[in-house]
Tab-separated table of C-alpha atoms in Angstrom:
chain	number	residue	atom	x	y	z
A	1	UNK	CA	-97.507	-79.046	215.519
A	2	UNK	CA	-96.480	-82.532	215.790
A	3	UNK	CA	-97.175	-84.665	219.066
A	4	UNK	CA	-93.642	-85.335	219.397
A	5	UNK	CA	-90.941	-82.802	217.964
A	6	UNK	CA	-87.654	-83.686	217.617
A	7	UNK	CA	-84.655	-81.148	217.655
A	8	UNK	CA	-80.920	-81.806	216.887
A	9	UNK	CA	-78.771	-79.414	218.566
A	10	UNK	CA	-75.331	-79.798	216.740
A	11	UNK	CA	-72.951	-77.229	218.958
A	12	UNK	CA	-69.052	-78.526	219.730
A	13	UNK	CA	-69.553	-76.710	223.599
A	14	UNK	CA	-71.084	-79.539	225.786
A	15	UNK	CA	-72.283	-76.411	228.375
A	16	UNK	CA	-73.667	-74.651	225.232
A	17	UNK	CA	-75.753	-77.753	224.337
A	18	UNK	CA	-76.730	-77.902	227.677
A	19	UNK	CA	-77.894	-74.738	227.989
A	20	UNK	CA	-79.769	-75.162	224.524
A	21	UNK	CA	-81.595	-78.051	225.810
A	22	UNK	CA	-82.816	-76.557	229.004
A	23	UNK	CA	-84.080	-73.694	226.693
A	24	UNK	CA	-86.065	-75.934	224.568
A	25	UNK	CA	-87.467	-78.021	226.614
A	26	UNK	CA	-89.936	-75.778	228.009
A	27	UNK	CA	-91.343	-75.974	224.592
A	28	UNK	CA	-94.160	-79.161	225.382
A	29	UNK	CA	-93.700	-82.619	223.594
A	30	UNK	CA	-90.018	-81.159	222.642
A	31	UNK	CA	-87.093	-83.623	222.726
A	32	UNK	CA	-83.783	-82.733	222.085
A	33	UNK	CA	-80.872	-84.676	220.368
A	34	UNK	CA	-77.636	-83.841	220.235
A	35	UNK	CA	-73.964	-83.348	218.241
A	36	UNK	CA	-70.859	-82.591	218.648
A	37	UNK	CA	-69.702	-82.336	215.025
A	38	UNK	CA	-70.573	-81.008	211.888
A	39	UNK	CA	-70.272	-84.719	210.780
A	40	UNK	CA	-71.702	-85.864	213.353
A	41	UNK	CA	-74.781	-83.328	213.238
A	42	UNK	CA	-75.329	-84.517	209.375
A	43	UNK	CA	-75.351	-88.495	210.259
A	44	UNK	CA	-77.813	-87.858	212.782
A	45	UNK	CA	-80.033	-85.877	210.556
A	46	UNK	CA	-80.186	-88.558	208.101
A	47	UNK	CA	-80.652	-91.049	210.734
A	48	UNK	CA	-83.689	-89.033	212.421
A	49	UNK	CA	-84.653	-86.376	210.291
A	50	UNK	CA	-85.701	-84.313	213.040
A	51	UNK	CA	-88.272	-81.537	212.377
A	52	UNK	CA	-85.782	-78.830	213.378
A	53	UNK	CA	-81.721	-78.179	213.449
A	54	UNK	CA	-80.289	-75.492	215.667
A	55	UNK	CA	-76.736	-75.300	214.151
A	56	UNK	CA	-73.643	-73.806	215.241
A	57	UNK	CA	-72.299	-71.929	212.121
A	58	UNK	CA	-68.467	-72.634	213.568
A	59	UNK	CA	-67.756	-76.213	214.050
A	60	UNK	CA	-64.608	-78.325	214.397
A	61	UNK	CA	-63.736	-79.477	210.788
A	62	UNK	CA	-66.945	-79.162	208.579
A	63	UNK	CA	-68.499	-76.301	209.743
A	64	UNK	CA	-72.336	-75.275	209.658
A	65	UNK	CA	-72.383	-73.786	206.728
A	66	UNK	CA	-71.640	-76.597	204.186
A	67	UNK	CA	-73.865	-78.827	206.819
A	68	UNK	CA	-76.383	-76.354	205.960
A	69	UNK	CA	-75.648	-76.855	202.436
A	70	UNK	CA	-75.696	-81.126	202.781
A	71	UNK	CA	-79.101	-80.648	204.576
A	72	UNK	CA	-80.754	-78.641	202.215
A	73	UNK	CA	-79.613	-81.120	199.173
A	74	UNK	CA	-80.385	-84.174	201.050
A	75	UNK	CA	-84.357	-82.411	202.045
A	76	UNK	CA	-85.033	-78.925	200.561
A	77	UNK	CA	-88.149	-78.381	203.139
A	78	UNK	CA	-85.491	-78.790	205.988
A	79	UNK	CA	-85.858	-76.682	209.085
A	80	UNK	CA	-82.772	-74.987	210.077
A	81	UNK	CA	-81.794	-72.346	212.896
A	82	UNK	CA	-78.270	-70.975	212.750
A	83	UNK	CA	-77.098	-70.104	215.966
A	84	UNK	CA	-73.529	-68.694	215.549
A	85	UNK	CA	-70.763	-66.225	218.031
A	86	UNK	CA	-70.875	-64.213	214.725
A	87	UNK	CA	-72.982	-60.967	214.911
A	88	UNK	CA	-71.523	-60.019	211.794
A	89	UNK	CA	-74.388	-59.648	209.112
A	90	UNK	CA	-72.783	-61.318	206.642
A	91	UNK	CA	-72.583	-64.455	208.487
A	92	UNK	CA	-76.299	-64.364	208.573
A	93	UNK	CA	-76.604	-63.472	205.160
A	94	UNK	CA	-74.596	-66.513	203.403
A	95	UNK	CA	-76.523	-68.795	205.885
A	96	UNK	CA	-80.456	-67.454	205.084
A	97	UNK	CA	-79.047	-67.714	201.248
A	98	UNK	CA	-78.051	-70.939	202.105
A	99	UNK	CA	-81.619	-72.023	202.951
A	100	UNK	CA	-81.367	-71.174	206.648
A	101	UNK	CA	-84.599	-70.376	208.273
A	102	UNK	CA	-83.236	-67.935	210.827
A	103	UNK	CA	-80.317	-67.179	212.810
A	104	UNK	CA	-79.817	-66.085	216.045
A	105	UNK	CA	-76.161	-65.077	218.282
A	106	UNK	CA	-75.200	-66.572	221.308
A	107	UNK	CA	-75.503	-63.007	222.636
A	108	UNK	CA	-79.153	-62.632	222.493
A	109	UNK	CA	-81.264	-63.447	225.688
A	110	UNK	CA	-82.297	-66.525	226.381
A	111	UNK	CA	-85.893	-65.951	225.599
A	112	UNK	CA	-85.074	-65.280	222.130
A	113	UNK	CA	-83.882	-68.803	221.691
A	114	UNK	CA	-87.278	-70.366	222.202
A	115	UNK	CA	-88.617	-68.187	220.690
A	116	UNK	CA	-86.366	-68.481	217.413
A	117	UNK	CA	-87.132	-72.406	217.529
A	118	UNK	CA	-90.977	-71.972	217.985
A	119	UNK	CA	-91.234	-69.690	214.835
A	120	UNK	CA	-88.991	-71.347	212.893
A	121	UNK	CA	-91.140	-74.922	213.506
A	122	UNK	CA	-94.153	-72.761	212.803
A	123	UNK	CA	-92.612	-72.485	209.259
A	124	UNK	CA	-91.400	-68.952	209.426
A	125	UNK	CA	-87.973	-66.712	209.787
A	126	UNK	CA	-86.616	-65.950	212.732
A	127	UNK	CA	-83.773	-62.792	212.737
A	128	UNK	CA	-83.754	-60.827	216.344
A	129	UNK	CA	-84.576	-57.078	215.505
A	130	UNK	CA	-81.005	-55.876	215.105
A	131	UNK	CA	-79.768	-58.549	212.589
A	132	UNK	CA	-82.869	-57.815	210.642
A	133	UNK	CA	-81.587	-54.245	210.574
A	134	UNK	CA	-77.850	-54.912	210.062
A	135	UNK	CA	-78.814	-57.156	207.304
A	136	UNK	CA	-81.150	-54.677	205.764
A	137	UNK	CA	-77.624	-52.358	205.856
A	138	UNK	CA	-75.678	-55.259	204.381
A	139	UNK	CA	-77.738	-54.998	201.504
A	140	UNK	CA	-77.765	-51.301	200.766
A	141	UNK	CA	-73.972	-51.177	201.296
A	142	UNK	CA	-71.983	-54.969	200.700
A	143	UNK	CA	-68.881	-52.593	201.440
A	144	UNK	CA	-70.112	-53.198	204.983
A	145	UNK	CA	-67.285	-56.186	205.776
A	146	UNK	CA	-64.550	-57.313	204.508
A	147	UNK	CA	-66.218	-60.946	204.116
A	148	UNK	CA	-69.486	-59.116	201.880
A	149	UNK	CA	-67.776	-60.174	199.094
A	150	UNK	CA	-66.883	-64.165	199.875
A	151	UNK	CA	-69.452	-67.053	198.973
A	152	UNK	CA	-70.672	-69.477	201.759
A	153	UNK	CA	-68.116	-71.767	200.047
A	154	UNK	CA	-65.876	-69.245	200.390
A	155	UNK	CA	-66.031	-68.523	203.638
A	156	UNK	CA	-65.782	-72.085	204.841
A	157	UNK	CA	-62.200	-72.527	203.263
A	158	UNK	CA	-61.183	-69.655	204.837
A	159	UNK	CA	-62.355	-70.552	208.048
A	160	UNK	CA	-60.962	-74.195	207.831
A	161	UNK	CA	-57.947	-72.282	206.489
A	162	UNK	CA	-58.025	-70.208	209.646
A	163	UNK	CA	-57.898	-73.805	211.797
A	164	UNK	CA	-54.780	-74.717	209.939
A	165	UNK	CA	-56.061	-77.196	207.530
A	166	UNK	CA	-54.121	-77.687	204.388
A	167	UNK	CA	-55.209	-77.758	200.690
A	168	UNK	CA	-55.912	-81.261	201.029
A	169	UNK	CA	-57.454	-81.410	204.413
A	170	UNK	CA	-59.810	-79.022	203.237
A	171	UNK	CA	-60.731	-80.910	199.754
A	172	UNK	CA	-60.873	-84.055	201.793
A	173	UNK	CA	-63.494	-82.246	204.422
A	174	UNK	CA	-65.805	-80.294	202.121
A	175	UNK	CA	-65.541	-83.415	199.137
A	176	UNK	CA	-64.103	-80.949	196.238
A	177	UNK	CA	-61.089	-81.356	194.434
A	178	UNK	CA	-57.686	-79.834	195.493
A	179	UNK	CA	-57.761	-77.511	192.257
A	180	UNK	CA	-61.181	-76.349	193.634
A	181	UNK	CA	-59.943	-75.037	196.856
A	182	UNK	CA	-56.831	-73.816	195.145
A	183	UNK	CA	-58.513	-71.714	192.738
A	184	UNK	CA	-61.342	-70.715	195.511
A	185	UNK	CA	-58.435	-69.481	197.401
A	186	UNK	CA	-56.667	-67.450	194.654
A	187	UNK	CA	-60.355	-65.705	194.859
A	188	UNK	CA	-60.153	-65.339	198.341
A	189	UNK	CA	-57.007	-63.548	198.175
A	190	UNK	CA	-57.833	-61.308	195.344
A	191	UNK	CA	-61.646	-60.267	197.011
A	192	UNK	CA	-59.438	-59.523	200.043
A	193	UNK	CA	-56.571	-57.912	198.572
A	194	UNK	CA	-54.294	-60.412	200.320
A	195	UNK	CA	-51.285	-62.098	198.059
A	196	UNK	CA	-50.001	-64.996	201.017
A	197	UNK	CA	-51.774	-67.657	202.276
A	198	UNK	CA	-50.157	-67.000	205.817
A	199	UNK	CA	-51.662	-63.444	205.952
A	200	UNK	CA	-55.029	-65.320	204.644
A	201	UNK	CA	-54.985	-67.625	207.578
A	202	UNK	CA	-54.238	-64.659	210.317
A	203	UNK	CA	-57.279	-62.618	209.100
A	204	UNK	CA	-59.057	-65.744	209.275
A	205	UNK	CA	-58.507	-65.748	213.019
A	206	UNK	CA	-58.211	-62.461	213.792
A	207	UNK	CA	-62.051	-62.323	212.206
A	208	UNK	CA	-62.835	-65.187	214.139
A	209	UNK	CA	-63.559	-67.674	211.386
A	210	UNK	CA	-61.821	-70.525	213.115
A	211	UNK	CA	-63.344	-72.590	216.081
């Protein structure tokens, strides 16, 4: 590795980052930088390009996912953990198709953090044992969730959707045209079986999708 290594935390919860940098800092020469935003998180990166991102997957207007996505365009060899609430697999799925190199809950210890971060700057995926395993089921049955079916795009309109964005909020924050997210919503509705936009932004929340 590197004499100096540089990691952007991008997480909205000031404790959370806290905690995060605590974590990683008993990894030697480490130095951690931090974000509050998605946009934030992606003007740093630029900025720095640090040699790892631990990313929140559910951010305050854009969320990790399409940072993911603006990473990944702007440098393909990027280095990025997803750290996410979510322990649903499919979460985890959309982010390692994404170009995520691992992923990781909030619920799993401590240790697993650091560890996470050192094998993901050692070049290699990082899933704890029991996404590995949900993810493994994922794939055998997609009937698994009711999100299996939705793109990472997808997903991220519902979720800003869920946060009570409109139409146009949502073109403005992702950078796609309002006929875009209306006819990636009229898929969202028929994956889902769901006909209003109201009952779209309820499930949204009731599956946690907003921040």
């Amino acid at each position: 590795m590197k004499q100096s290594i540089t990691i952007l935390v991008v997480d909205d919860h000031p404790i959370v980052r806290a905690g995060c940098r605590q974590l990683i800092q008993q990894i030697p020469s480490a130095k951690v930088v931090e974000a509050e935003t998605g946009e934030e998180g992606y003007r740093v990166f630029q900025e720095l390009y640090p040699d790892m991102v631990l990313l929140d997957i559910t951010l305050p207007g854009m969320g990790g996912l399409e940072v993911l996505r603006r990473i990944r365009a702007n440098r393909d060899n990027a280095k990025v953990l997803m750290f996410s609430m979510h322990e649903d697999p499919v979460f985890a799925s959309r982010a390692m198709q994404a170009g995520a190199r691992g992923y990781i809950t909030k619920n799993n210890a401590a240790d697993h953090l650091v560890e996470a971060v050192n094998k993901v700057l050692e070049g290699k995926i990082y899933l704890s044992p029991d996404m590995a395993q949900q993810l493994a089921m994922l794939n055998i049955d997609s009937g698994t969730s009711a999100l299996s079916d939705l793109s990472r795009r997808e997903l991220e309109i519902l979720r800003l959707l869920g946060e009570g964005k409109s139409m146009n909020e949502i073109s403005d924050v992702l950078g796609i045209s309002y006929k875009t997210v209306a006819n990636n919503l009229t898929q969202i509705k028929s994956k889902l079986d769901i006909s209003k936009t109201a009952e779209l932004m309820r499930f949204a929340i009731s599956h946690g999708l907003s921040s």
